[in-house]
Short mmCIF file of C-alpha atoms (C1' of nucleotides) in Angstrom, two decimals:
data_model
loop_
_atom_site.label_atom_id
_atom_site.label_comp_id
_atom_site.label_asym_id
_atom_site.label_seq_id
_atom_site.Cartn_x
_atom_site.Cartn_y
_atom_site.Cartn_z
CA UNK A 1 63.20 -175.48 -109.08
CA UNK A 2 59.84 -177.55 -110.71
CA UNK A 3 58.89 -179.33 -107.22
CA UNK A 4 56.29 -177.38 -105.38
CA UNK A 5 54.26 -180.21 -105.50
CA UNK A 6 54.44 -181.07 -102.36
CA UNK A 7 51.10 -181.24 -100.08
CA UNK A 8 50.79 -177.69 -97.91
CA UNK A 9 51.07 -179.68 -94.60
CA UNK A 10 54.28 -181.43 -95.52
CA UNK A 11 55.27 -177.40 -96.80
CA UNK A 12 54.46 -176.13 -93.22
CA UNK A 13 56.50 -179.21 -91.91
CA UNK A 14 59.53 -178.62 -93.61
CA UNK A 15 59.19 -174.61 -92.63
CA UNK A 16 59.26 -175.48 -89.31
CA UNK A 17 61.89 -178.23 -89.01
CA UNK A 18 63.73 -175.39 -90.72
CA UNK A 19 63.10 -172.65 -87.73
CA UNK A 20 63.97 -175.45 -85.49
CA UNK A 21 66.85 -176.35 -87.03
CA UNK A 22 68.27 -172.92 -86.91
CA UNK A 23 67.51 -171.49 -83.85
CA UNK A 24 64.39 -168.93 -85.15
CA UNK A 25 62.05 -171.78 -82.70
CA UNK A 26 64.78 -172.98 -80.02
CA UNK A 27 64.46 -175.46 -77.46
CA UNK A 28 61.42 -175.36 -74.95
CA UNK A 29 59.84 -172.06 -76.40
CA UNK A 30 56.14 -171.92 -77.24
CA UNK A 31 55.45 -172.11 -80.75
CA UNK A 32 52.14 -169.68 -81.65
CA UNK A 33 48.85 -171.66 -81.44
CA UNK A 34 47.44 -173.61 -84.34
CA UNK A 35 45.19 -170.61 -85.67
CA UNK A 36 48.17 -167.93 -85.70
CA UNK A 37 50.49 -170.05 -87.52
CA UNK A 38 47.83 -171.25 -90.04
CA UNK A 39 46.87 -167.31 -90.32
CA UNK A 40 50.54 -166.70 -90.70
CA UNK A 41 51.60 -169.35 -93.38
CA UNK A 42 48.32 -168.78 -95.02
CA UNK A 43 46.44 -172.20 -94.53
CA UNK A 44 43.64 -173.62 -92.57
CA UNK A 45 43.81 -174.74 -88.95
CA UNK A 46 43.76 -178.18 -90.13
CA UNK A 47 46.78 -178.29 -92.46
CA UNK A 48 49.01 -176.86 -89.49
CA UNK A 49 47.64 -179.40 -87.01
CA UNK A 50 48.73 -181.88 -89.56
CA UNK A 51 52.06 -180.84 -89.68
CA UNK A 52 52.36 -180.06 -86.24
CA UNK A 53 51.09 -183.70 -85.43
CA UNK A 54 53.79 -185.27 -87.91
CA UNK A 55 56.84 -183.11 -86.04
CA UNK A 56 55.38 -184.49 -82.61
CA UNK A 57 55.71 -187.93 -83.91
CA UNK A 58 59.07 -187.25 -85.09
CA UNK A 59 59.65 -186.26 -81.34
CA UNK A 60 60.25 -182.49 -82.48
CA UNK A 61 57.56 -181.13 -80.98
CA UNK A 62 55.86 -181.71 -77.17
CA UNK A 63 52.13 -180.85 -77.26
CA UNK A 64 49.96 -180.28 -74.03
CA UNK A 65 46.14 -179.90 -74.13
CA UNK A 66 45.63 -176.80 -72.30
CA UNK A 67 49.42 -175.28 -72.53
CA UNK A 68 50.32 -175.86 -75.59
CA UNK A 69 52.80 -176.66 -78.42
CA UNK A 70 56.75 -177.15 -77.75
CA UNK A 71 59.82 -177.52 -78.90
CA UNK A 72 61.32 -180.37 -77.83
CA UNK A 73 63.74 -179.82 -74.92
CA UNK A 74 67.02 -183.04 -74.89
CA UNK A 75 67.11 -184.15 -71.45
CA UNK A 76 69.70 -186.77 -70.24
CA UNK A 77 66.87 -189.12 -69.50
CA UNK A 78 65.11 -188.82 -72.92
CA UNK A 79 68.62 -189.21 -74.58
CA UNK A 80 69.56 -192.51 -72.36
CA UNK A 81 65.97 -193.57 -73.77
CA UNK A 82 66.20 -193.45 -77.22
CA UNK A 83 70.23 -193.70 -77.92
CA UNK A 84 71.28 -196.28 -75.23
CA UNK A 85 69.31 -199.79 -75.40
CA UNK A 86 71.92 -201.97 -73.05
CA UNK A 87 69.89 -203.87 -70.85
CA UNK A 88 70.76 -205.89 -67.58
CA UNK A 89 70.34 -209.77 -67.11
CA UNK A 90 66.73 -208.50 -65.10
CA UNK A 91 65.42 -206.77 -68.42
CA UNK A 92 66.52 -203.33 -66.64
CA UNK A 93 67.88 -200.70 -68.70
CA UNK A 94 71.19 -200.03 -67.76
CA UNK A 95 72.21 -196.10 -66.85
CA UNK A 96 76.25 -196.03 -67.21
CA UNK A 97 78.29 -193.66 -65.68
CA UNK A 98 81.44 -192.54 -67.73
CA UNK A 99 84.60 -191.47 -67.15
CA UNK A 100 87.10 -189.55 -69.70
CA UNK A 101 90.04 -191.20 -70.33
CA UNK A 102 91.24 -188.77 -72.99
CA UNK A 103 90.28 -185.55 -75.70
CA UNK A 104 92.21 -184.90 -77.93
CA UNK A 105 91.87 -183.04 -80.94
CA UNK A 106 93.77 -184.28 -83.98
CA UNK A 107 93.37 -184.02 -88.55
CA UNK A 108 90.83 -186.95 -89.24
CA UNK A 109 91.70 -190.23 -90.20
CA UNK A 110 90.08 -191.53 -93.64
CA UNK A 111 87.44 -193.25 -91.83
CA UNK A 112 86.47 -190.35 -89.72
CA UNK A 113 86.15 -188.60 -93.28
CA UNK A 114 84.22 -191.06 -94.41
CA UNK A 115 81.93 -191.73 -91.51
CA UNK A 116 81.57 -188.25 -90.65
CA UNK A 117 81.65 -186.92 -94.99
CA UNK A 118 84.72 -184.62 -93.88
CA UNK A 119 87.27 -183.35 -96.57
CA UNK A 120 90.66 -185.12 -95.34
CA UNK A 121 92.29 -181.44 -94.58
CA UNK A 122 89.07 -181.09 -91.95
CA UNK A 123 89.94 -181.81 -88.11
CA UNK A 124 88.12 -183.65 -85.21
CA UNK A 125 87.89 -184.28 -81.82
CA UNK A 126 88.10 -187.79 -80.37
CA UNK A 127 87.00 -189.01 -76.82
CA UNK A 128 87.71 -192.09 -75.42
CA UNK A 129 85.47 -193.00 -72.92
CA UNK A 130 84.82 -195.71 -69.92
CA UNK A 131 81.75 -197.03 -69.05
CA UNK A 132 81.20 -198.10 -65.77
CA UNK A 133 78.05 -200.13 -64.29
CA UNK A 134 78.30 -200.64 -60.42
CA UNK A 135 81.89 -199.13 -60.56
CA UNK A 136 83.21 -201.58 -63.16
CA UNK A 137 84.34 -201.19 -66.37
CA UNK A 138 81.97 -202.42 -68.98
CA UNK A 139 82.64 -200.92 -72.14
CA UNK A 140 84.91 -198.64 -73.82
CA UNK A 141 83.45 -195.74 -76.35
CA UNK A 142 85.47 -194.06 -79.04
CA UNK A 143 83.73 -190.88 -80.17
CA UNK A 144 84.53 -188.75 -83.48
CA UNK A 145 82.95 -185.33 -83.59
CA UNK A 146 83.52 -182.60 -86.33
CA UNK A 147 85.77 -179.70 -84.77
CA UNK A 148 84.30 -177.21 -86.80
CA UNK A 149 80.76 -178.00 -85.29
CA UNK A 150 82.07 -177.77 -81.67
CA UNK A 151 84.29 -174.93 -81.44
CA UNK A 152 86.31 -175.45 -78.10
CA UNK A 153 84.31 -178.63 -76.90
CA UNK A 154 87.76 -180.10 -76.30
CA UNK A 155 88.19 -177.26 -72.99
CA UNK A 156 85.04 -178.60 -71.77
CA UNK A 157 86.22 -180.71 -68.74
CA UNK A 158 84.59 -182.88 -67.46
CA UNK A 159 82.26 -183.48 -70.28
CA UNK A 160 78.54 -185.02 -69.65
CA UNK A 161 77.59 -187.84 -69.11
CA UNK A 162 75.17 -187.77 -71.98
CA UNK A 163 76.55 -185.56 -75.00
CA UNK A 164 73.43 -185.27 -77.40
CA UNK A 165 71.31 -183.06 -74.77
CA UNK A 166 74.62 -180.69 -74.00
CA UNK A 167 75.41 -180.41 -77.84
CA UNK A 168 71.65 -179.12 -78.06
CA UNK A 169 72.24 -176.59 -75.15
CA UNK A 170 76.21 -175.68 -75.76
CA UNK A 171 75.44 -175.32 -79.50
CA UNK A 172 72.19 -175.31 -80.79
CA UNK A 173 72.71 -178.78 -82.44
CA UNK A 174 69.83 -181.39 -82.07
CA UNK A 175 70.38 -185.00 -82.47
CA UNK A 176 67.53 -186.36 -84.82
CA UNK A 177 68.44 -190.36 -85.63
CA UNK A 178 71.38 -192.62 -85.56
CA UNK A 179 72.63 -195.85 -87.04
CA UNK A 180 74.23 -198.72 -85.40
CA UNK A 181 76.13 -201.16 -86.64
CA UNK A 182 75.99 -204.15 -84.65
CA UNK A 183 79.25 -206.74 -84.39
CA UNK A 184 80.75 -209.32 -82.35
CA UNK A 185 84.49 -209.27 -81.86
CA UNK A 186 87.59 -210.66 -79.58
CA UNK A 187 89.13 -208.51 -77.53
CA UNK A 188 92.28 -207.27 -77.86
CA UNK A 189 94.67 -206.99 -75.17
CA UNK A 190 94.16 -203.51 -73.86
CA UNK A 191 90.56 -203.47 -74.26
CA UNK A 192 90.89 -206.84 -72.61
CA UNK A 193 92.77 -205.49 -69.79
CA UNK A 194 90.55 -202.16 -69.74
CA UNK A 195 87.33 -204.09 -69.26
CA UNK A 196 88.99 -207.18 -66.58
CA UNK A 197 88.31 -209.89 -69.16
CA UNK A 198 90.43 -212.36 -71.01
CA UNK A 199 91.76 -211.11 -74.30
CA UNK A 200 89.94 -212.87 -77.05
CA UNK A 201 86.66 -212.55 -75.24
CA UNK A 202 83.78 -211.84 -76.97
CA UNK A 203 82.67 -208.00 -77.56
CA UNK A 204 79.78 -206.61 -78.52
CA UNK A 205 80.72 -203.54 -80.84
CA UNK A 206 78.42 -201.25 -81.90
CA UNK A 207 79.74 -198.81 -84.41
CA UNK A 208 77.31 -195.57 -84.40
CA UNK A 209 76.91 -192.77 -86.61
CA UNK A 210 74.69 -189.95 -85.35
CA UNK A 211 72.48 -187.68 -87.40
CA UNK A 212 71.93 -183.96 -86.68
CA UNK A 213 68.18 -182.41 -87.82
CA UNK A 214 69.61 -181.81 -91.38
CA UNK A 215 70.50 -185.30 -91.57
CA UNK A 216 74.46 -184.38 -91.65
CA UNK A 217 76.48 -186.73 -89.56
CA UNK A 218 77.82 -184.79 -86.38
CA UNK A 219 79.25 -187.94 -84.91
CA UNK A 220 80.59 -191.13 -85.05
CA UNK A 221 81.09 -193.76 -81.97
CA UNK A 222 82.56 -197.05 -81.47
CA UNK A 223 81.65 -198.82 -78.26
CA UNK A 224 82.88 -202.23 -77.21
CA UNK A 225 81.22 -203.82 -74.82
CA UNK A 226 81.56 -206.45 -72.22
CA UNK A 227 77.61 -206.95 -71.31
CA UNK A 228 77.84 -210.00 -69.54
CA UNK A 229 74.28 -211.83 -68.66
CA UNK A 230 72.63 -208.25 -70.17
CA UNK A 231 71.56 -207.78 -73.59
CA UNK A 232 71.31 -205.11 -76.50
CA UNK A 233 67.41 -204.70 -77.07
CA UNK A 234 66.46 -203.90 -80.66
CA UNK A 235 62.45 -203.48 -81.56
CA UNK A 236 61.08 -204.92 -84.98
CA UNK A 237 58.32 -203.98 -86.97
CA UNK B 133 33.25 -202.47 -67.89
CA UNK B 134 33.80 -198.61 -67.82
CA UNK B 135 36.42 -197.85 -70.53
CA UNK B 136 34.63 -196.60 -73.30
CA UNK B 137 36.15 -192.88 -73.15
CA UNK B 138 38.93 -194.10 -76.01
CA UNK B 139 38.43 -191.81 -78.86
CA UNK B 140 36.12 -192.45 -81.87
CA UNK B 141 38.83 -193.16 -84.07
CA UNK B 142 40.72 -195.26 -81.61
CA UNK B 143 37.61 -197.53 -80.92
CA UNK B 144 37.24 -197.89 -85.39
CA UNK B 145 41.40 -198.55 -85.27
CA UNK B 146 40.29 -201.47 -82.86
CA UNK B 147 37.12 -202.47 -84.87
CA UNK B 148 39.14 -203.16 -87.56
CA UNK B 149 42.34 -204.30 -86.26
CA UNK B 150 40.30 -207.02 -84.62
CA UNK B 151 38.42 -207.72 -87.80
CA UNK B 152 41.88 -208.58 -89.28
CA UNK B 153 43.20 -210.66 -86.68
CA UNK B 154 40.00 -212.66 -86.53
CA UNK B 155 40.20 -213.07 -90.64
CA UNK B 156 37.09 -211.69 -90.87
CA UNK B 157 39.00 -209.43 -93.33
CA UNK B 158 41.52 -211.55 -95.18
CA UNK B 159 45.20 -210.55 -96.11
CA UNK B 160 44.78 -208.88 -99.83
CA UNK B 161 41.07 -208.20 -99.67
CA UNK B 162 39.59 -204.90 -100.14
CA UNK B 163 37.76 -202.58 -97.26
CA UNK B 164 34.73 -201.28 -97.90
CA UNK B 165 35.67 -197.18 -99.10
CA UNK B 166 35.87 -194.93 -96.55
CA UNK B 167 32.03 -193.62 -96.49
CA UNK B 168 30.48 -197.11 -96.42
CA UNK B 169 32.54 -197.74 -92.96
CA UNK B 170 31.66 -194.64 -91.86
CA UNK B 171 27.70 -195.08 -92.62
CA UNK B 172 28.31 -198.76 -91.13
CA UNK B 173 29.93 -197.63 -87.89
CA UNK B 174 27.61 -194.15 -87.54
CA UNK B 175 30.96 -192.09 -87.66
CA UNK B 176 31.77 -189.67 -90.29
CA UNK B 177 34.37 -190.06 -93.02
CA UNK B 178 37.11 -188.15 -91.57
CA UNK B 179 36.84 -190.44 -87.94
CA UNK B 180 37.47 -193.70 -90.48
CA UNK B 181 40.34 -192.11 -92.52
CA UNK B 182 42.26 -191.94 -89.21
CA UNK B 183 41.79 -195.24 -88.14
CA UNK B 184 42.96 -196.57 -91.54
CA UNK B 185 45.58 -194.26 -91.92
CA UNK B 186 46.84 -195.22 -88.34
CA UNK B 187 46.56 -199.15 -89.67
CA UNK B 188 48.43 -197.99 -92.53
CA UNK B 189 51.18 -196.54 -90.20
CA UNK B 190 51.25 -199.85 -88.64
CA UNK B 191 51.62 -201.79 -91.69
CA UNK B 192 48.37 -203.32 -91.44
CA UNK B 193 47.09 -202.12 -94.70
CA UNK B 194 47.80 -200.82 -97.95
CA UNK B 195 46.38 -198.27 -99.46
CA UNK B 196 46.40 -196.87 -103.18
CA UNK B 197 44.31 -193.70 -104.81
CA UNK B 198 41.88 -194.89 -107.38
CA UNK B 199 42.17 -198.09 -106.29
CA UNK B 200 40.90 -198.75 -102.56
CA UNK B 201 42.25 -200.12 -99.13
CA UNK B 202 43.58 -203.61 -98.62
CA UNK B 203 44.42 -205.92 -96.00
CA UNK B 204 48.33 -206.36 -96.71
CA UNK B 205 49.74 -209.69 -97.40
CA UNK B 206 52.36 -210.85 -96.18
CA UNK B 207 55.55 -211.44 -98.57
CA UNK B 208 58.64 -212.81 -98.31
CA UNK B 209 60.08 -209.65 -99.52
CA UNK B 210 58.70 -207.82 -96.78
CA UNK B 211 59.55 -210.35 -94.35
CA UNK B 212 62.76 -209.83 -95.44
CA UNK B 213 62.99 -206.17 -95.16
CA UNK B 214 61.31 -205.69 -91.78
CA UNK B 215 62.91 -208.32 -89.50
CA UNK B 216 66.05 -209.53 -91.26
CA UNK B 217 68.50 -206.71 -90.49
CA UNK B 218 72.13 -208.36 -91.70
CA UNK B 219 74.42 -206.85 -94.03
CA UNK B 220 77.50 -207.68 -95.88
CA UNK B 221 80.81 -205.60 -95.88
CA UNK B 222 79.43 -203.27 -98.52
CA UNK B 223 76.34 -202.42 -96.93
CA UNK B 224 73.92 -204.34 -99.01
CA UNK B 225 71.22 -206.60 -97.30
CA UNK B 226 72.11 -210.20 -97.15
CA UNK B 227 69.53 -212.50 -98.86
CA UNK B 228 70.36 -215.94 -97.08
CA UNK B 229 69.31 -219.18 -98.29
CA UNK B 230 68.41 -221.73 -95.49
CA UNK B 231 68.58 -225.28 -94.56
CA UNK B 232 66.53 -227.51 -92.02
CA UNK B 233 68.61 -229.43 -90.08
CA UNK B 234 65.88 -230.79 -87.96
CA UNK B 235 62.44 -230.25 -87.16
CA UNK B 236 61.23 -231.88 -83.60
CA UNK B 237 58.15 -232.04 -81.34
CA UNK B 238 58.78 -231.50 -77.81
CA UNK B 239 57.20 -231.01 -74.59
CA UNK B 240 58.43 -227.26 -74.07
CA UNK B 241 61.65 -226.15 -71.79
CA UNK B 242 61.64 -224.21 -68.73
CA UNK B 243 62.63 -221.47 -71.15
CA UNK B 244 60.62 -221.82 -74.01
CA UNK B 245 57.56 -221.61 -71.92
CA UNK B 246 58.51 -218.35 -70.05
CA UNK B 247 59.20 -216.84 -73.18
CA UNK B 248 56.75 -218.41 -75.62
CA UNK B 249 53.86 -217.51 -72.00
CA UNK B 250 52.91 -221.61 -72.11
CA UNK B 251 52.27 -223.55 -69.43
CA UNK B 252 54.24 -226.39 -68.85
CA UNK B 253 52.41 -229.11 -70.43
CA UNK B 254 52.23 -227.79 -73.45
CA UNK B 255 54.37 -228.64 -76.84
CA UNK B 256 56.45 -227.09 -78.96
CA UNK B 257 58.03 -227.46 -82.23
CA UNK B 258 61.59 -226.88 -82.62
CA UNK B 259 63.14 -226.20 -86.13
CA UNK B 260 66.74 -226.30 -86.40
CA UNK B 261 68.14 -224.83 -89.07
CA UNK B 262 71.13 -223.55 -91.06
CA UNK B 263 71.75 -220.22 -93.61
CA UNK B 264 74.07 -220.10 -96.04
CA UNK B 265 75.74 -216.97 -97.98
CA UNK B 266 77.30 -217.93 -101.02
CA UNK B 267 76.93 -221.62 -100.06
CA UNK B 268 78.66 -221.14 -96.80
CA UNK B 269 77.22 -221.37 -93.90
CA UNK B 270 77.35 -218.52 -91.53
CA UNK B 271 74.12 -218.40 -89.35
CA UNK B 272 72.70 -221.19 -87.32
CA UNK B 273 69.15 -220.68 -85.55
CA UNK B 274 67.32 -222.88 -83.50
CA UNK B 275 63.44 -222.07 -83.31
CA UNK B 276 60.00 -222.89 -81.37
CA UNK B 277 57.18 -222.56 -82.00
CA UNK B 278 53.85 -223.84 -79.86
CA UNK B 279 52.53 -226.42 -81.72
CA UNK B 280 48.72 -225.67 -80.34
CA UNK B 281 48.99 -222.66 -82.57
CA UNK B 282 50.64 -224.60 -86.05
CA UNK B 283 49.26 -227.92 -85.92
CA UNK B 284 50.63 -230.26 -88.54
CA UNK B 285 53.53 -227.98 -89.02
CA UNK B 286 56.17 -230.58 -88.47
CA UNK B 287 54.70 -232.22 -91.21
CA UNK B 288 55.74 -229.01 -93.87
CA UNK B 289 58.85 -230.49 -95.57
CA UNK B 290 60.69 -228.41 -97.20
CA UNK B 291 59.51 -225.25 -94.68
CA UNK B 292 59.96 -222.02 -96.42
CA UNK B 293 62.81 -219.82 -96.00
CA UNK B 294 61.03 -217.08 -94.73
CA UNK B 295 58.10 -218.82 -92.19
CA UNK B 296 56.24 -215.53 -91.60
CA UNK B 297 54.38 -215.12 -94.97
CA UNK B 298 53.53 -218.64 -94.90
CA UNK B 299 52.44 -218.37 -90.86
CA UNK B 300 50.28 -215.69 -92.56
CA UNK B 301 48.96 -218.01 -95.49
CA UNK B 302 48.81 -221.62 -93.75
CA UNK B 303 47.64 -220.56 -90.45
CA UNK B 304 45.63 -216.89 -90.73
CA UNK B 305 48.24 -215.94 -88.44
CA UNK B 306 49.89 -212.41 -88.66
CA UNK B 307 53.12 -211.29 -87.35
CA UNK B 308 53.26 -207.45 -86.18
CA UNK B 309 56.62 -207.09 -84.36
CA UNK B 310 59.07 -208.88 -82.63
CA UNK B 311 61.65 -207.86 -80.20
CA UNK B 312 65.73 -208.68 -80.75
CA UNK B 313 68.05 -209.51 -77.81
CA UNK B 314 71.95 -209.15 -79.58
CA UNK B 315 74.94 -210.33 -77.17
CA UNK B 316 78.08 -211.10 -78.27
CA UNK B 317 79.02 -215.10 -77.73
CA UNK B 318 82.38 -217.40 -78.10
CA UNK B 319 81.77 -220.92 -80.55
CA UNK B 320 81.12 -223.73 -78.85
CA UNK B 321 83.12 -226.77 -80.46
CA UNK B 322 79.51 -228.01 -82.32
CA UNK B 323 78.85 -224.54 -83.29
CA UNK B 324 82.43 -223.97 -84.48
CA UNK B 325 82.74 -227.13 -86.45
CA UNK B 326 79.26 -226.08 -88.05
CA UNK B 327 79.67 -222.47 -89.61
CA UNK B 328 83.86 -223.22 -90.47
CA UNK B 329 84.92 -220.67 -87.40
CA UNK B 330 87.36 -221.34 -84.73
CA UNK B 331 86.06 -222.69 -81.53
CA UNK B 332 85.72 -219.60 -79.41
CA UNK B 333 85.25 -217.15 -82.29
CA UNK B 334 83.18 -214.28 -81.48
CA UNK B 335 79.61 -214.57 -82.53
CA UNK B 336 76.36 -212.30 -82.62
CA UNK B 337 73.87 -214.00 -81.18
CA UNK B 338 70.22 -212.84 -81.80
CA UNK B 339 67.34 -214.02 -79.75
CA UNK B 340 64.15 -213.02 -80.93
CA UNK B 341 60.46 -213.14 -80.11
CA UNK B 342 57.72 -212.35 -82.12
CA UNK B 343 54.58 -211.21 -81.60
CA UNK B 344 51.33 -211.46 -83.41
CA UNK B 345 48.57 -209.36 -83.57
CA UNK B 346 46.74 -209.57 -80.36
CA UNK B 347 50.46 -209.58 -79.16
CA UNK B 348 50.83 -213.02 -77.84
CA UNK B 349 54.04 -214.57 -78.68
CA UNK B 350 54.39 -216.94 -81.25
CA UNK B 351 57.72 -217.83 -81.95
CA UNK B 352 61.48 -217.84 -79.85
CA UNK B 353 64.23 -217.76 -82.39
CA UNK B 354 67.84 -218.04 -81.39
CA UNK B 355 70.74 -217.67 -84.05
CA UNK B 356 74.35 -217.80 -83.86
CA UNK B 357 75.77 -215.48 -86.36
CA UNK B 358 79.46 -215.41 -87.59
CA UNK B 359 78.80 -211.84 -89.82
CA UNK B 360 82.58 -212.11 -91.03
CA UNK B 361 83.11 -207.89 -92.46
CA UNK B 362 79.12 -207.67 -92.06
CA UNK B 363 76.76 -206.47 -89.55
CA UNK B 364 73.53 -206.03 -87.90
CA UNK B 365 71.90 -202.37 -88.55
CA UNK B 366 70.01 -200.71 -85.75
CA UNK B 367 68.19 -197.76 -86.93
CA UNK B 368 67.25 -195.32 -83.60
CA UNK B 369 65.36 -192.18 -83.14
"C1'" DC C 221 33.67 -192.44 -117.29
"C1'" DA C 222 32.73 -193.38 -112.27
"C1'" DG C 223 34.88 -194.50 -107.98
"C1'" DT C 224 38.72 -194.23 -104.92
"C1'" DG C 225 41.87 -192.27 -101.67
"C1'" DG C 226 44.66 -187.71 -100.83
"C1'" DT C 227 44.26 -183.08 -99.54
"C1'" DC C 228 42.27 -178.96 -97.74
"C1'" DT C 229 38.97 -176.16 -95.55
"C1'" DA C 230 35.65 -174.57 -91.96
"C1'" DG C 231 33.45 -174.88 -87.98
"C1'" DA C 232 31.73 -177.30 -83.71
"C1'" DC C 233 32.28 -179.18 -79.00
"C1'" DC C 234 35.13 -181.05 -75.28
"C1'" DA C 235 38.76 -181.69 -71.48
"C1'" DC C 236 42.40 -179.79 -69.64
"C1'" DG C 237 45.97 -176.55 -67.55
"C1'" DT C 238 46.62 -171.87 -66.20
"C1'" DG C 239 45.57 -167.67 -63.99
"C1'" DA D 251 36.96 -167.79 -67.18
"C1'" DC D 252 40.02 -168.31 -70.73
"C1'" DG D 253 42.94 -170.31 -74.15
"C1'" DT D 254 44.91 -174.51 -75.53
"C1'" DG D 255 45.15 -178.78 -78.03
"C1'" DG D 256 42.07 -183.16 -78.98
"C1'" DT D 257 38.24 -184.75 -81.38
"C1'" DC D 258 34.57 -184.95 -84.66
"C1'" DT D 259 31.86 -183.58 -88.47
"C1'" DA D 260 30.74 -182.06 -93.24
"C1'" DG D 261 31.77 -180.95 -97.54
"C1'" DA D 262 34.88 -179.43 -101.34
"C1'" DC D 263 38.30 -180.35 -105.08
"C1'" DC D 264 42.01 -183.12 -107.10
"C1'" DA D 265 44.74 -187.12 -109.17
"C1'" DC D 266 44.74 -191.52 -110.00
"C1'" DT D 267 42.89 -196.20 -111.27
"C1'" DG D 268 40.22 -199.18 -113.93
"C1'" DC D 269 36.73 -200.02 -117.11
#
DNA sequence: CAGTGGTCTAGACCACGTG
DNA sequence: ACGTGGTCTAGACCACTGC
């Protein structure tokens, strides 16, 4: 044990990233107002706003003067926002469709394990993915998601567009960060073909691992993309 | 006029930001403690501790119990860690060396003053320059800079590896973000020849512009990157 | 030891959305 | 009119730094 020595407000965080996490506060409810919960966890108004301010940062929480405080609700638009930074030649962001080409459901490979910290007997369930902009091809997405965290998500047919707000409403799991590693590579001759470019072109691959609120990794995607005169955008500092 | 309904602690965050971008508080000095700025700006204590804490967030300042509030200086270090985002096949950051190839003075491009916001008189300084990774080469970046803003600059021979501490120390000039355009490119023949690829070879190309604290841009950076088993890290969410 | 920032509390007033 | 979060104030105690 030994480490209580934590401020209160980061306490009352944690306790409710916890409720969150399991389902005791789920998506869109109220949460009680910044007096009950400090009367219920025992501390003053101002530790809860503290914590409450820190979770709304962390894009946990929505707060409204006059309605109040939230949790967070994943909408296709806010997951396009903060997951998808493809932009066109114009400095537009680009909004994909997608089209399944396959699911299939299969023991993972070593990577998957890896990626995903699986024990090799575990199993998972791989999409592959088109993106189309304007009805062309533009990049091809291999996904890698647990089976045992998405009971039957293979049946789903079609699946969204956008997976992170569905895997929040289907099962209760809510996408908190991701990683992406960022490449160039040629194309080989079926992703060549795929995306109506010459084989040996030059991709952009970005290799993703997503993070669920508990920081375990609930999926792992491997785009390559054709983006022409548009542009990944990444923010510094 | 009219816009003075910002909150109190917004209007000190500005005080002081502006305080820092005018030098008027100096990278490493001290702040005055929290109750003297409060007594000088008639708000309380608790206003001032969220303006600097904000500052803090923003990497403006550093703070440490017992010992006060400072201005942060720039380092190479953290020049490093906040805009240099390249790893090698294990996942460890790579620490490139670099090499000027060339450092020009020009009237600016077409492009350079869109994305620099000069007009079209004005002049630029163009650095050309190569990293090495274990004494290869592997990243070649071409930079400009408006030479209104670095006067003499061209004149700095050897320039530092890392220019944004000493934009910091020689010019009182502080970088606070910058934004990252990735695309995936084929070698030209120069190119090629240069970092020991095959013409055509599939590069990440990162074009970058950086900011400084009253947000105006101060540098356009464009680098050809042959990453080999590396690659860039995004972090999202 | 004195001074600093870090934390916590308690209470006030306001602007806003809802009914 | 009411309840909410947003802001602001005032003061307390603590841990840490540096002398």
């Amino acid at each position: 044990m030994a480490l209580d020595v934590k401020p209160l407000y980061a306490q009352v965080r944690e306790i409710l990233r916890e409720r969150i996490r399991s389902g005791a506060l789920k998506p869109g409810s109220a949460l009680p107002n910044e007096f009950a919960l400090a009367h219920e966890l025992g501390v003053s108004q101002g530790t809860v706003r503290k914590a409450l301010d820190a979770l709304t940062a962390e894009q946990l929480l929505v707060r409204t003067p006059g309605r109040g405080t939230f949790v967070r609700e994943q909408t296709a638009a806010d997951v396009l926002f903060r997951f998808f930074h493809i932009y066109n030649a114009r400095g537009e962001r680009i909004l994909p469709d997608s089209r399944d080409v396959a699911v299939t459901r299969a023991r993972a490979s070593a990577a998957e394990c890896a990626r995903l910290g699986l024990m090799h007997t575990a199993r998972v369930i791989r999409i592959q993915r088109q993106r189309t902009r304007d009805a062309r091809p533009f990049m091809l997405e291999t996904i890698s998601i647990p089976a045992d965290l998405f009971p039957d998500l293979e049946r789903v047919d079609p699946l969204p567009n956008t997976l992170y707000d569905f895997f929040q409403r289907a099962y209760g799991i809510t996408v908190a960060r991701a990683e992406e590693r960022l490449t160039a590579t040629a194309a080989d001759t079926t992703t060549a073909a795929a995306l109506d470019v010459a084989a040996g072109a030059p991709l952009l691959c970005i290799d993703r691992t997503t993070f669920a609120l508990d920081d375990r990794p609930i999926e792992w995607r491997v785009s390559h993309c054709h983006i022409g005169e548009g542009y990944y955008l990444a923010r510094l500092g």
